[in-house]
Each structure stands twice: as C-alpha cells, then as structure tokens.
Coordinates of C-alpha atoms in Angstrom, one line a residue:
X1 CA -29.0 -19.6 21.9
X2 CA -30.5 -19.3 18.5
X3 CA -31.6 -15.8 17.7
X4 CA -34.9 -15.0 16.0
X5 CA -32.9 -13.7 13.1
X6 CA -31.4 -17.1 12.4
X7 CA -34.8 -18.5 11.9
X8 CA -35.6 -16.0 9.1
X9 CA -33.4 -15.2 6.1
X10 CA -30.2 -13.5 6.9
X11 CA -28.9 -10.7 4.6
X12 CA -25.5 -11.6 3.0
X13 CA -22.8 -9.0 3.6
X14 CA -19.2 -9.3 2.5
X15 CA -16.1 -7.6 4.0
X16 CA -12.9 -7.5 1.9
X17 CA -9.8 -7.2 4.0
X18 CA -6.7 -5.3 3.0
X19 CA -4.4 -8.1 4.2
X20 CA -4.5 -11.5 5.7
X21 CA -6.5 -11.5 9.0
X22 CA -4.7 -9.7 11.8
X23 CA -5.4 -7.5 14.8
X24 CA -6.5 -4.6 12.6
X25 CA -9.4 -6.8 11.8
X26 CA -10.2 -8.3 15.3
X27 CA -13.6 -6.6 15.6
X28 CA -15.0 -8.3 12.5
X29 CA -14.0 -11.7 13.9
X30 CA -15.2 -10.9 17.5
X31 CA -18.6 -10.0 16.0
X32 CA -18.6 -13.2 14.0
X33 CA -17.5 -15.4 16.9
X34 CA -20.0 -13.9 19.3
X35 CA -22.9 -14.2 16.9
X36 CA -23.4 -10.4 16.9
X37 CA -23.8 -10.2 13.1
X38 CA -26.4 -13.0 12.9
X39 CA -28.3 -11.5 15.8
X40 CA -28.5 -8.3 13.7
X41 CA -29.8 -10.2 10.7
X42 CA -26.5 -10.3 8.8
X43 CA -24.7 -13.3 7.3
X44 CA -21.2 -11.8 7.1
X45 CA -18.4 -13.4 5.0
X46 CA -14.9 -12.0 5.5
X47 CA -12.7 -12.1 2.3
X48 CA -8.9 -12.3 2.8
X49 CA -6.5 -11.1 0.1
X50 CA -4.4 -14.3 0.2
X51 CA -7.2 -16.2 -1.5
X52 CA -6.7 -14.4 -4.8
X53 CA -3.3 -12.6 -4.0
X54 CA -4.7 -9.2 -4.9
X55 CA -5.8 -10.2 -8.4
X56 CA -8.9 -8.1 -7.5
X57 CA -8.0 -5.4 -5.0
X58 CA -10.2 -4.9 -2.0
X59 CA -11.4 -1.6 -3.5
X60 CA -12.2 -3.3 -6.8
X61 CA -14.2 -6.0 -5.0
X62 CA -16.5 -3.2 -3.7
X63 CA -16.7 -1.5 -7.1
X64 CA -17.4 -4.9 -8.9
X65 CA -20.1 -5.9 -6.3
X66 CA -18.0 -8.7 -4.9
X67 CA -17.9 -7.1 -1.5
X68 CA -20.1 -4.6 0.4
X69 CA -17.3 -2.9 2.3
X70 CA -13.5 -3.1 2.0
X71 CA -10.7 -2.2 4.3
X72 CA -8.3 0.1 2.4
X73 CA -5.6 2.8 3.0
X74 CA -7.4 6.2 3.1
X75 CA -5.4 7.3 0.1
X76 CA -7.5 4.8 -2.0
X77 CA -10.6 7.0 -1.5
X78 CA -8.7 10.1 -2.7
X79 CA -7.3 8.2 -5.6
X80 CA -10.6 6.9 -6.8
X81 CA -12.1 10.5 -6.7
X82 CA -9.2 11.9 -8.8
X83 CA -9.3 9.8 -11.9
X84 CA -10.5 12.5 -14.2
X85 CA -14.0 11.1 -14.7
X86 CA -15.6 13.4 -12.1
X87 CA -17.0 10.4 -10.2
X88 CA -16.6 9.6 -6.5
X89 CA -16.0 5.8 -6.8
X90 CA -15.7 5.0 -3.1
X91 CA -16.9 6.6 0.2
X92 CA -15.2 6.1 3.6
X93 CA -17.7 5.2 6.3
X94 CA -15.4 4.6 9.3
X95 CA -11.8 4.1 10.4
X96 CA -10.2 1.1 12.1
X97 CA -7.8 3.1 14.3
X98 CA -8.0 6.6 15.7
X99 CA -4.3 7.3 15.3
X100 CA -1.6 6.3 12.8
X101 CA 0.1 3.1 13.8
X102 CA 2.2 2.7 10.7
X103 CA 5.8 3.7 10.0
X104 CA 8.6 3.4 7.5
X105 CA 11.1 0.9 9.0
X106 CA 14.7 -0.3 8.4
X107 CA 16.7 -2.9 10.3
X108 CA 18.7 -1.2 13.0
X109 CA 21.6 -3.4 11.9
X110 CA 21.5 -1.6 8.5
X111 CA 22.9 1.6 10.0
X112 CA 20.1 3.6 8.4
X113 CA 19.4 6.1 11.2
X114 CA 17.0 8.6 9.4
X115 CA 14.8 8.7 6.3
X116 CA 17.5 10.8 4.7
X117 CA 19.7 7.7 4.7
X118 CA 17.3 6.1 2.2
X119 CA 18.8 8.1 -0.6
X120 CA 20.3 5.5 -3.1
X121 CA 18.6 2.7 -1.2
X122 CA 15.9 0.2 -2.1
X123 CA 12.4 0.8 -0.5
X124 CA 10.1 -2.2 -0.9
X125 CA 6.9 -0.6 -2.2
X126 CA 3.3 -1.7 -2.3
X127 CA 3.0 0.3 -5.6
X128 CA 0.3 2.7 -4.4
X129 CA -0.3 6.0 -6.1
X130 CA 0.9 8.4 -3.4
X131 CA 3.2 6.0 -1.4
X132 CA 6.5 6.6 -3.1
X133 CA 6.1 10.3 -3.1
X134 CA 5.1 10.4 0.5
X135 CA 8.3 8.5 1.3
X136 CA 10.2 10.9 -0.9
X137 CA 8.8 13.9 1.0
X138 CA 9.8 12.3 4.3
X139 CA 13.4 11.8 3.0
X140 CA 13.5 15.4 1.9
X141 CA 12.0 16.6 5.2
X142 CA 14.9 14.8 7.0
X143 CA 17.5 16.5 4.8
X144 CA 17.9 14.0 2.0
X145 CA 17.3 14.3 -1.8
X146 CA 14.5 11.8 -2.1
X147 CA 16.4 9.8 -4.8
X148 CA 15.8 6.1 -4.1
X149 CA 14.8 2.9 -5.8
X150 CA 11.2 1.6 -5.5
X151 CA 10.9 -2.1 -6.3
X152 CA 7.5 -3.7 -5.9
X153 CA 7.8 -7.3 -4.7
X154 CA 4.7 -9.5 -4.1
X155 CA 2.8 -7.6 -1.4
X156 CA 2.3 -10.4 1.1
X157 CA 6.1 -11.1 1.0
X158 CA 7.3 -7.5 1.5
X159 CA 8.0 -7.8 5.2
X160 CA 10.3 -10.8 4.6
X161 CA 12.3 -8.9 2.0
X162 CA 13.3 -6.5 4.7
X163 CA 14.0 -9.2 7.3
X164 CA 16.2 -11.1 4.8
X165 CA 18.1 -8.0 3.7
X166 CA 16.9 -8.0 0.1
X167 CA 15.6 -4.5 0.5
X168 CA 16.5 -1.7 2.9
X169 CA 13.1 -0.3 4.1
X170 CA 9.4 -0.6 3.8
X171 CA 6.1 0.6 5.3
X172 CA 4.6 -1.5 8.1
X173 CA 2.1 -1.5 10.9
X174 CA 3.9 -1.2 14.2
X175 CA 1.1 -3.0 15.9
X176 CA 1.7 -6.1 13.7
X177 CA 5.1 -6.4 12.0
X178 CA 6.6 -4.1 14.7
X179 CA 5.4 -6.4 17.4
X180 CA 6.6 -9.5 15.5
X181 CA 10.0 -7.9 15.1
X182 CA 10.2 -7.2 18.9
X183 CA 9.2 -10.8 19.7
X184 CA 11.8 -12.1 17.4
X185 CA 14.5 -9.9 18.8
X186 CA 14.8 -8.0 15.5
X187 CA 15.6 -4.3 16.2
X188 CA 14.0 -1.7 13.9
X189 CA 14.5 1.9 13.2
X190 CA 11.0 3.3 12.7
X191 CA 10.0 6.6 11.2
X192 CA 6.4 7.7 11.5
X193 CA 5.2 10.0 8.7
X194 CA 3.8 12.4 11.3
X195 CA 7.4 13.0 12.6
X196 CA 8.6 13.9 9.1
X197 CA 6.1 16.6 8.1
X198 CA 3.3 14.4 6.8
X199 CA -0.1 14.8 8.7
X200 CA -0.9 11.2 7.8
X201 CA -3.7 10.5 10.2
X202 CA -5.3 7.1 10.8
X203 CA -5.4 4.3 8.2
X204 CA -6.8 1.9 7.1
X205 CA -10.4 2.8 6.7
X206 CA -13.7 1.1 5.7
X207 CA -15.2 2.0 2.3
X208 CA -18.3 1.3 0.3
X209 CA -19.9 2.8 -2.8
X210 CA -21.5 6.2 -2.3
X211 CA -25.0 4.8 -3.1
X212 CA -24.7 2.2 -0.4
X213 CA -24.3 4.7 2.5
X214 CA -28.1 5.1 2.7
X215 CA -28.8 1.4 2.7
X216 CA -29.9 0.4 6.3
X217 CA -27.8 -2.9 6.3
X218 CA -24.6 -0.8 6.1
X219 CA -25.6 1.2 9.2
X220 CA -26.5 -2.1 10.9
X221 CA -23.1 -3.6 10.0
X222 CA -21.2 -0.5 11.3
X223 CA -23.2 -0.4 14.5
X224 CA -22.5 -4.1 15.3
X225 CA -18.9 -3.8 14.2
X226 CA -18.4 -0.8 16.5
X227 CA -19.7 -2.7 19.5
X228 CA -17.3 -5.6 18.7
X229 CA -14.3 -3.3 18.4
X230 CA -15.3 -1.7 21.7
X231 CA -15.3 -5.1 23.3
X232 CA -11.9 -5.9 21.8
X233 CA -10.5 -2.7 23.2
X234 CA -11.7 -3.6 26.7
X235 CA -10.7 -7.3 26.4
X236 CA -7.5 -7.5 24.4
X237 CA -6.4 -11.0 25.3
X238 CA -9.8 -12.6 24.9
X239 CA -10.3 -10.7 21.6
X240 CA -7.0 -12.0 20.3
X241 CA -8.0 -15.5 21.2
X242 CA -11.3 -15.1 19.4
X243 CA -9.5 -13.8 16.3
X244 CA -7.2 -16.9 16.2
X245 CA -10.0 -19.3 17.0
X246 CA -12.4 -17.9 14.4
X247 CA -9.8 -17.9 11.6
X248 CA -8.7 -21.4 12.5
X249 CA -12.4 -22.4 12.4
X250 CA -12.9 -20.9 9.0
X251 CA -9.8 -22.6 7.6
X252 CA -10.8 -25.9 9.1
X253 CA -14.3 -25.7 7.6
X254 CA -13.0 -24.8 4.1
X255 CA -14.6 -21.3 4.3
X256 CA -11.2 -19.8 4.0
X257 CA -8.0 -21.1 2.3
X258 CA -5.1 -21.8 4.8
X259 CA -3.1 -18.6 5.6
X260 CA 0.4 -18.4 4.1
X261 CA 1.6 -18.1 7.7
X262 CA -0.9 -19.3 10.4
X263 CA -1.8 -16.9 13.1
X264 CA 0.3 -17.4 16.2
X265 CA -1.6 -16.9 19.5
X266 CA 1.2 -15.4 21.5
X267 CA 2.0 -12.9 18.8
X268 CA -1.7 -12.0 18.3
X269 CA -2.1 -11.4 22.1
X270 CA 0.9 -9.1 22.1
X271 CA -0.3 -7.3 19.0
X272 CA -3.8 -6.9 20.4
X273 CA -2.4 -5.2 23.6
X274 CA -0.9 -2.6 21.3
X275 CA -3.8 -2.0 18.9
X276 CA -6.6 -2.1 21.4
X277 CA -5.3 1.2 22.7
X278 CA -5.8 2.8 19.3
X279 CA -9.3 1.6 18.4
X280 CA -11.4 4.2 20.2
X281 CA -11.6 8.0 20.2
X282 CA -11.5 10.1 23.4
X283 CA -15.3 9.6 23.8
X284 CA -14.8 5.8 23.7
X285 CA -16.3 5.5 20.3
X286 CA -15.0 3.3 17.4
X287 CA -14.9 4.2 13.7
X288 CA -15.2 7.9 14.0
X289 CA -13.6 9.7 11.0
X290 CA -12.3 13.2 11.9
X291 CA -12.9 15.2 8.7
X292 CA -10.5 17.9 9.8
X293 CA -7.7 15.3 10.0
X294 CA -8.6 14.0 6.5
X295 CA -8.7 17.6 5.2
X296 CA -5.2 18.3 6.6
X297 CA -3.9 15.3 4.7
X298 CA -5.5 16.3 1.4
X299 CA -4.2 19.9 2.0
X300 CA -0.7 18.4 2.4
X301 CA -1.0 16.3 -0.8
X302 CA -1.9 19.5 -2.6
X303 CA 0.7 21.7 -1.1
X304 CA 3.5 19.2 -1.9
X305 CA 2.4 18.6 -5.4
X306 CA 1.1 15.1 -4.9
X307 CA -2.4 15.8 -6.0
X308 CA -1.9 15.2 -9.7
X309 CA -3.7 13.4 -12.5
X310 CA -1.3 10.7 -13.4
X311 CA -2.0 7.1 -12.2
X312 CA 0.7 4.5 -12.2
X313 CA 0.2 1.6 -14.7
X314 CA 2.2 -1.4 -15.7
X315 CA 1.0 -1.1 -19.3
X316 CA 3.4 -0.2 -22.1
X317 CA 3.9 3.5 -22.2
X318 CA 2.0 4.0 -18.9
X319 CA 3.1 6.1 -16.0
X320 CA 5.6 4.3 -13.7
X321 CA 6.3 4.8 -10.0
X322 CA 9.7 6.2 -11.1
X323 CA 7.9 8.7 -13.3
X324 CA 5.7 9.8 -10.3
X325 CA 8.8 10.4 -8.1
X326 CA 10.6 12.2 -10.9
X327 CA 7.8 14.7 -11.2
X328 CA 6.2 13.2 -14.4
X329 CA 2.9 13.0 -12.5
X330 CA 0.5 14.7 -14.9
X331 CA -1.3 18.0 -14.2
X332 CA -2.0 19.4 -10.7
X333 CA -5.6 18.8 -9.5
X334 CA -6.9 22.0 -7.9
X335 CA -7.4 21.5 -4.1
X336 CA -11.0 22.7 -4.3
X337 CA -11.9 19.8 -6.6
X338 CA -11.4 17.3 -3.8
X339 CA -14.3 17.8 -1.3
X340 CA -13.4 15.8 1.8
X341 CA -17.0 15.8 3.1
X342 CA -18.1 14.0 -0.1
X343 CA -15.4 11.3 0.4
X344 CA -15.5 10.7 4.1
X345 CA -18.5 10.3 6.4
X346 CA -19.5 8.5 9.6
X347 CA -22.0 5.9 8.8

C-alpha cells in the first residue's frame, strides 16, 4: 500500500555504514524493505564504504554533510573530541549492540594461545587512534611486553590477510567473521578485550553532529530504526533474508555498486542468529547507550595513558602508529576534559 507520506515530499536522509552491508546493519535494511522509513516521511539512502574504499571515512561523511548519521567505532567520538580545538565534532545517538561482540583473533593453527603470544608478531591494524595501544595493553595484561608489528593493509581485505597467513592476528566481529570462520571450518583463538582488562563495551555506534540532535528528523529516524532492529531481533531468519534481498535489489538497480564479495544467504542467517541476541537491552529496547559503560571506557583510556593529544598521520614528520605504541603519543589529556554526557546521548 502507498502511504500518505509517499504522496508528499520525503525528507532525504543518508546513513554512512562502517563496512560493507552485514548483520550489524540489518535493522536499516529491514526498515528500508518494509517501507518503514517512507511511512515516516524519510527517503533513506544507505552508503557503503566499498563505494569509495574509505577515501572519505564514515565520520568525515557526517562532518562534511555527505551523511546525516554514520556507523563508527565508539572511539571515533572520543577521538574527535580530543583534537585540541575544544570542539565536540560528533555526538553518539545510539548503539547497534548492547554488548561487545568483537575480539582479537588468531588462527588456532598458528599456535598463538594468548594475547601475550603476539609479542614479535604482526597484527593487521585498521590504523585507528587507540587500536594499537588497546591491543598492546591486552598483551601486557596477559603477561607479554606489548612489542609487536602493526601493518595497515587495505581495510576491506584485512580478514583475508589473517586467513591466508600473511599476518598473525586482527580485530573482528565474532558475529560476522567469527561465524564465517566457523562455517568454513577455520578454527580461531579469540580474545575479547573485556577478558584482558579493557572495559570495552558495545561498538559500533551511531553518530551525528551535535547540532543535529535536536532536529526532529533524527528522532524519527532513530525511532523507526529501533522498531526495525526489534523486529530483526525477534525474526532473525526473515531479517537476514530481507538484508540479502534488499542489498541485491540495490545492486541490481544501480543504487549501490556490486559488493566485493556478495552476501551469502546461509552465512547471513547464521550470523543473524548470533547478533539478534545482542541487539536489545534487558528492557527489550534497541540503541540505548549506557553512559556509565562509556565512562568506564574513558576512565580506562585515561588510567592507562591512552588519552593523549597525538593523532596518527601518514604525513612526513607526522605521528605514526609505531610512535603511539612507543609512548610518543603527545601530552596527557586530563580526564575531566572529556565529558561523556556531552559525547553520548540517547536520541
């Protein structure tokens, strides 16, 4: 049926994903497929990173006005608030998951049994500001020195560098790459940050500019998206099918470039079974950011010396990831300069 909203002008709304479409993003595609966004007056376009290969990051798409919201690691919000200009660049308005579903992994066949075994090894990095030092602290917590190599291969190919033995470990989502490995019969040793002293909490999150939080269309988007994720939590197999069907439809119509690796229905169904159990909080709500959990993570960054001014750069003379891990990370940022309630809210 055609809704009344489709007869009047719809409001354009763009969502920048952090990766190619996967089950972390199912709710967006459920809402799209079921006409929930158009019923609410929104013409939503979903932007995947493979279309520009991160030339403009999801966060930058929001800052440059190319997207209304972006899916990003929660560290991105903290990083953008600690650039020395006193500005809060991005504000979190919801979380995809309620619990951390990510882990550092190595192939079981590698013989690496603990993070401490990563000393002297190659960790395939996404090149994020805190990432290498979080891994370093996990290694130290497990009894190692934290001395390892941090190459940064093209992001969308990182998982394959682990599978083909090029690198020794990387950070993945257990609900996606972890499920794929299981289905392929590839055994992994997985180490959750939470088990090695890092109160990591849920990630990724949804962000927008601070000014946008009061715009009614953002509240509308979040309300509809929450309903779609609740439906996906209750109907994992049907939700996975909608994800696959909707992405295939977008590719076929030319609205999205073909994915580097097409979604596989069986894999998406298995993955969805896993992630649907992590979408909702104990009250059955989606998207709720627990500010105390976010505060614990910022407390940890501060206590372990990761809350510093230096930002990695590929420019000549810039700070490298190696510099950050070696302690050449700039000056400490006082903990009280990072106000969690200013960075994270529930839209």
